PDB file of C-alpha atoms in Angstrom:
ATOM      1  CA  MET A   1     -15.660  31.505  20.739  1.00 88.00           C
ATOM      2  CA  THR A   2     -15.812  28.284  18.723  1.00 89.00           C
ATOM      3  CA  THR A   3     -14.080  25.237  20.200  1.00 90.00           C
ATOM      4  CA  LYS A   4     -13.041  21.952  18.672  1.00 89.00           C
ATOM      5  CA  ARG A   5     -15.407  18.995  18.495  1.00 88.00           C
ATOM      6  CA  SER A   6     -15.351  16.670  21.465  1.00 84.00           C
ATOM      7  CA  ASP A   7     -16.893  13.613  19.785  1.00 83.00           C
ATOM      8  CA  TYR A   8     -14.008  12.686  17.471  1.00 86.00           C
ATOM      9  CA  ILE A   9     -12.516   9.187  17.479  1.00 89.00           C
ATOM     10  CA  SER A  10      -9.164   8.310  19.069  1.00 91.00           C
ATOM     11  CA  TRP A  11      -6.081   7.323  17.076  1.00 95.00           C
ATOM     12  CA  ASP A  12      -6.660   3.692  18.081  1.00 95.00           C
ATOM     13  CA  GLU A  13     -10.272   3.828  16.871  1.00 94.00           C
ATOM     14  CA  TYR A  14      -9.204   5.521  13.628  1.00 95.00           C
ATOM     15  CA  PHE A  15      -6.504   2.983  12.755  1.00 97.00           C
ATOM     16  CA  MET A  16      -8.702   0.027  13.723  1.00 96.00           C
ATOM     17  CA  ALA A  17     -11.519   1.454  11.591  1.00 95.00           C
ATOM     18  CA  VAL A  18      -9.095   1.544   8.629  1.00 97.00           C
ATOM     19  CA  ALA A  19      -8.191  -2.090   9.331  1.00 97.00           C
ATOM     20  CA  GLN A  20     -11.884  -3.015   9.510  1.00 95.00           C
ATOM     21  CA  LEU A  21     -12.648  -1.144   6.289  1.00 95.00           C
ATOM     22  CA  SER A  22      -9.806  -3.026   4.606  1.00 97.00           C
ATOM     23  CA  ALA A  23     -11.295  -6.315   5.835  1.00 97.00           C
ATOM     24  CA  TRP A  24     -14.415  -5.563   3.789  1.00 95.00           C
ATOM     25  CA  ARG A  25     -12.290  -6.072   0.636  1.00 96.00           C
ATOM     26  CA  SER A  26     -11.717  -9.724   1.553  1.00 97.00           C
ATOM     27  CA  LYS A  27     -13.667 -12.215  -0.550  1.00 96.00           C
ATOM     28  CA  ASP A  28     -13.297 -14.959   2.068  1.00 96.00           C
ATOM     29  CA  PRO A  29     -16.799 -16.251   2.834  1.00 94.00           C
ATOM     30  CA  ASN A  30     -15.929 -17.115   6.453  1.00 93.00           C
ATOM     31  CA  THR A  31     -13.354 -14.746   7.908  1.00 94.00           C
ATOM     32  CA  GLN A  32     -12.540 -11.219   6.801  1.00 96.00           C
ATOM     33  CA  VAL A  33      -9.430  -9.737   8.381  1.00 98.00           C
ATOM     34  CA  GLY A  34      -7.903  -6.318   7.855  1.00 98.00           C
ATOM     35  CA  ALA A  35      -4.607  -4.814   8.970  1.00 98.00           C
ATOM     36  CA  CYS A  36      -3.219  -1.293   9.155  1.00 98.00           C
ATOM     37  CA  VAL A  37       0.477  -0.569   9.798  1.00 98.00           C
ATOM     38  CA  VAL A  38       1.243   2.759  11.440  1.00 98.00           C
ATOM     39  CA  ASN A  39       4.708   4.286  11.860  1.00 97.00           C
ATOM     40  CA  LYS A  40       6.037   6.048  14.959  1.00 94.00           C
ATOM     41  CA  ASN A  41       4.610   9.363  13.700  1.00 95.00           C
ATOM     42  CA  LYS A  42       1.048   7.991  13.495  1.00 96.00           C
ATOM     43  CA  ARG A  43       1.119   7.799   9.692  1.00 96.00           C
ATOM     44  CA  ILE A  44      -0.425   4.854   7.872  1.00 97.00           C
ATOM     45  CA  ILE A  45       2.279   3.166   5.827  1.00 97.00           C
ATOM     46  CA  GLY A  46       0.538  -0.081   4.833  1.00 97.00           C
ATOM     47  CA  ILE A  47      -2.877  -1.706   4.747  1.00 98.00           C
ATOM     48  CA  GLY A  48      -4.009  -5.173   3.768  1.00 98.00           C
ATOM     49  CA  TYR A  49      -6.704  -7.821   3.951  1.00 98.00           C
ATOM     50  CA  ASN A  50      -6.772 -11.586   3.643  1.00 98.00           C
ATOM     51  CA  GLY A  51      -6.972 -12.971   0.119  1.00 96.00           C
ATOM     52  CA  PHE A  52      -5.194 -14.981  -2.525  1.00 97.00           C
ATOM     53  CA  PRO A  53      -1.839 -13.863  -3.973  1.00 96.00           C
ATOM     54  CA  MET A  54      -1.807 -11.343  -6.798  1.00 94.00           C
ATOM     55  CA  GLY A  55      -2.296 -13.025 -10.160  1.00 95.00           C
ATOM     56  CA  CYS A  56      -4.135 -16.017  -8.667  1.00 95.00           C
ATOM     57  CA  PRO A  57      -7.778 -15.787  -9.763  1.00 93.00           C
ATOM     58  CA  ASP A  58     -10.213 -15.993  -6.847  1.00 91.00           C
ATOM     59  CA  ASP A  59     -12.443 -18.413  -8.728  1.00 93.00           C
ATOM     60  CA  ASP A  60      -9.628 -20.895  -9.409  1.00 94.00           C
ATOM     61  CA  LEU A  61      -8.696 -21.613  -5.784  1.00 95.00           C
ATOM     62  CA  PRO A  62     -10.745 -23.162  -2.957  1.00 94.00           C
ATOM     63  CA  TRP A  63     -12.409 -21.086  -0.245  1.00 94.00           C
ATOM     64  CA  GLY A  64     -13.274 -24.062   1.983  1.00 93.00           C
ATOM     65  CA  ARG A  65     -11.965 -24.614   5.499  1.00 94.00           C
ATOM     66  CA  GLU A  66     -12.248 -28.400   5.706  1.00 95.00           C
ATOM     67  CA  GLY A  67     -11.136 -31.385   3.677  1.00 94.00           C
ATOM     68  CA  ASP A  68      -7.821 -32.331   2.119  1.00 96.00           C
ATOM     69  CA  PHE A  69      -5.300 -29.570   2.830  1.00 95.00           C
ATOM     70  CA  LEU A  70      -4.808 -28.683  -0.842  1.00 95.00           C
ATOM     71  CA  GLU A  71      -8.568 -28.428  -1.260  1.00 95.00           C
ATOM     72  CA  THR A  72      -8.827 -25.727   1.429  1.00 95.00           C
ATOM     73  CA  LYS A  73      -7.930 -22.044   1.391  1.00 95.00           C
ATOM     74  CA  TYR A  74      -5.128 -22.418   3.970  1.00 94.00           C
ATOM     75  CA  PRO A  75      -2.134 -23.170   1.722  1.00 95.00           C
ATOM     76  CA  PHE A  76      -3.071 -20.314  -0.604  1.00 96.00           C
ATOM     77  CA  VAL A  77      -4.384 -17.350   1.397  1.00 96.00           C
ATOM     78  CA  CYS A  78      -2.133 -14.395   2.207  1.00 97.00           C
ATOM     79  CA  HIS A  79      -3.068 -13.025   5.614  1.00 97.00           C
ATOM     80  CA  ALA A  80      -3.938  -9.371   6.127  1.00 98.00           C
ATOM     81  CA  GLU A  81      -0.762  -8.789   8.149  1.00 98.00           C
ATOM     82  CA  MET A  82       1.439 -10.131   5.335  1.00 97.00           C
ATOM     83  CA  ASN A  83      -0.320  -7.929   2.803  1.00 97.00           C
ATOM     84  CA  ALA A  84      -0.104  -4.833   5.003  1.00 98.00           C
ATOM     85  CA  VAL A  85       3.637  -5.346   5.571  1.00 97.00           C
ATOM     86  CA  THR A  86       4.433  -6.073   1.921  1.00 96.00           C
ATOM     87  CA  ASN A  87       2.288  -3.105   0.852  1.00 95.00           C
ATOM     88  CA  ALA A  88       4.140  -0.761   3.223  1.00 94.00           C
ATOM     89  CA  SER A  89       5.162   2.393   1.393  1.00 87.00           C
ATOM     90  CA  ASN A  90       8.402   2.927   3.320  1.00 87.00           C
ATOM     91  CA  LYS A  91      10.021  -0.256   4.604  1.00 89.00           C
ATOM     92  CA  PRO A  92      12.407   1.488   7.061  1.00 91.00           C
ATOM     93  CA  ASP A  93       9.317   2.966   8.786  1.00 92.00           C
ATOM     94  CA  LEU A  94       8.292  -0.577   9.809  1.00 95.00           C
ATOM     95  CA  ASP A  95      10.984  -0.492  12.501  1.00 95.00           C
ATOM     96  CA  GLY A  96       9.164   0.518  15.678  1.00 96.00           C
ATOM     97  CA  ALA A  97       5.760   0.607  13.974  1.00 97.00           C
ATOM     98  CA  SER A  98       2.405  -0.645  15.259  1.00 98.00           C
ATOM     99  CA  ILE A  99       0.001  -2.936  13.457  1.00 98.00           C
ATOM    100  CA  TYR A 100      -3.745  -2.777  13.973  1.00 98.00           C
ATOM    101  CA  VAL A 101      -5.512  -6.043  13.100  1.00 98.00           C
ATOM    102  CA  SER A 102      -9.096  -7.139  13.375  1.00 96.00           C
ATOM    103  CA  LEU A 103      -8.028 -10.645  14.496  1.00 97.00           C
ATOM    104  CA  PHE A 104      -5.034 -11.640  16.654  1.00 98.00           C
ATOM    105  CA  PRO A 105      -2.177 -12.795  14.370  1.00 98.00           C
ATOM    106  CA  CYS A 106      -1.194 -16.419  13.829  1.00 97.00           C
ATOM    107  CA  ASN A 107       2.348 -17.734  14.378  1.00 98.00           C
ATOM    108  CA  GLU A 108       3.392 -17.172  10.749  1.00 97.00           C
ATOM    109  CA  CYS A 109       2.289 -13.547  10.845  1.00 98.00           C
ATOM    110  CA  ALA A 110       3.892 -13.145  14.271  1.00 98.00           C
ATOM    111  CA  LYS A 111       7.253 -14.187  12.807  1.00 98.00           C
ATOM    112  CA  LEU A 112       6.874 -11.679   9.978  1.00 98.00           C
ATOM    113  CA  ILE A 113       5.808  -8.899  12.357  1.00 98.00           C
ATOM    114  CA  VAL A 114       8.865  -9.502  14.553  1.00 98.00           C
ATOM    115  CA  GLN A 115      11.254  -9.789  11.597  1.00 97.00           C
ATOM    116  CA  VAL A 116      10.300  -6.403  10.108  1.00 97.00           C
ATOM    117  CA  GLY A 117      10.629  -4.608  13.450  1.00 97.00           C
ATOM    118  CA  ILE A 118       6.999  -3.901  14.333  1.00 98.00           C
ATOM    119  CA  ARG A 119       6.894  -3.379  18.098  1.00 98.00           C
ATOM    120  CA  GLU A 120       3.168  -3.259  18.907  1.00 98.00           C
ATOM    121  CA  VAL A 121       0.140  -5.332  17.926  1.00 98.00           C
ATOM    122  CA  VAL A 122      -3.305  -3.888  18.576  1.00 98.00           C
ATOM    123  CA  TYR A 123      -6.083  -6.356  17.876  1.00 98.00           C
ATOM    124  CA  LEU A 124      -9.857  -6.385  18.046  1.00 95.00           C
ATOM    125  CA  GLU A 125     -10.730 -10.078  18.444  1.00 95.00           C
ATOM    126  CA  ASP A 126      -8.886 -13.135  19.742  1.00 96.00           C
ATOM    127  CA  LYS A 127     -11.477 -15.823  19.030  1.00 94.00           C
ATOM    128  CA  TYR A 128      -8.877 -18.539  18.354  1.00 95.00           C
ATOM    129  CA  HIS A 129      -6.918 -17.794  21.564  1.00 96.00           C
ATOM    130  CA  ASP A 130      -6.482 -21.435  22.621  1.00 97.00           C
ATOM    131  CA  GLN A 131      -5.358 -22.853  19.269  1.00 96.00           C
ATOM    132  CA  ASP A 132      -1.689 -23.842  19.050  1.00 97.00           C
ATOM    133  CA  ILE A 133      -0.743 -21.387  16.299  1.00 97.00           C
ATOM    134  CA  PHE A 134      -2.035 -18.473  18.377  1.00 97.00           C
ATOM    135  CA  ILE A 135      -0.385 -19.739  21.552  1.00 98.00           C
ATOM    136  CA  ALA A 136       2.856 -19.911  19.529  1.00 98.00           C
ATOM    137  CA  ALA A 137       2.259 -16.366  18.254  1.00 98.00           C
ATOM    138  CA  ARG A 138       1.948 -15.026  21.799  1.00 98.00           C
ATOM    139  CA  LYS A 139       5.143 -16.840  22.763  1.00 98.00           C
ATOM    140  CA  ILE A 140       6.976 -15.304  19.776  1.00 98.00           C
ATOM    141  CA  PHE A 141       5.708 -11.828  20.656  1.00 98.00           C
ATOM    142  CA  ASP A 142       6.626 -12.260  24.339  1.00 98.00           C
ATOM    143  CA  MET A 143      10.130 -13.475  23.556  1.00 98.00           C
ATOM    144  CA  ALA A 144      10.750 -10.690  21.014  1.00 98.00           C
ATOM    145  CA  GLY A 145       9.374  -7.964  23.271  1.00 98.00           C
ATOM    146  CA  VAL A 146       6.460  -7.037  21.001  1.00 98.00           C
ATOM    147  CA  SER A 147       3.620  -5.579  23.044  1.00 98.00           C
ATOM    148  CA  CYS A 148       0.107  -6.806  22.350  1.00 98.00           C
ATOM    149  CA  ARG A 149      -3.132  -5.255  23.499  1.00 97.00           C
ATOM    150  CA  GLN A 150      -6.762  -5.766  22.713  1.00 97.00           C
ATOM    151  CA  LEU A 151      -8.559  -2.587  21.720  1.00 95.00           C
ATOM    152  CA  THR A 152     -11.452  -1.837  23.991  1.00 90.00           C
ATOM    153  CA  THR A 153     -13.453   1.246  23.192  1.00 81.00           C
ATOM    154  CA  ALA A 154     -16.813   2.817  23.817  1.00 75.00           C
ATOM    155  CA  THR A 155     -17.192   3.325  20.057  1.00 69.00           C
ATOM    156  CA  LYS A 156     -18.658   0.066  18.765  1.00 71.00           C
ATOM    157  CA  GLU A 157     -19.774   1.219  15.348  1.00 75.00           C
ATOM    158  CA  ILE A 158     -18.646   3.787  12.825  1.00 73.00           C
ATOM    159  CA  LEU A 159     -21.150   4.436  10.076  1.00 74.00           C
ATOM    160  CA  LEU A 160     -19.629   5.005   6.662  1.00 74.00           C
ATOM    161  CA  THR A 161     -21.797   6.422   3.919  1.00 72.00           C
ATOM    162  CA  LEU A 162     -20.709   6.387   0.305  1.00 73.00           C
ATOM    163  CA  GLY A 163     -22.071   8.951  -2.076  1.00 73.00           C
TER     164      GLY A 163
END
């Protein structure tokens, strides 16, 4: 009798892998972030990565992280979470959904996540944990009852071959 495979990835690993794959689309030279929004039925309803707004040519805006504010990427970049939420195929499905992100969300993304009804944040890294905007994000999530958990898994690498 043939039985099912035992070496398949979990739902968490699958959705985080989609978020990571999306991050590879980012043209940001420093930080590539991906996000994957999943409804209550474990269906992907939105994906996104960090980049400039549609219609804004990548070569016409700054990619730097330091200097005068308007000469950095910060006032212009749309975060992966924002893109995943705005790309969501069925907005009512956002209520009670989960978002998988490669980097813990900032305060602005936290507000958006709460406002659309996402109830769970699963993240891979939290390298800016002690910065004010991430402390504020955790406070927003705590107050709104959004659960947050860091994905820990034995699967550290998924090899993707094209062609």
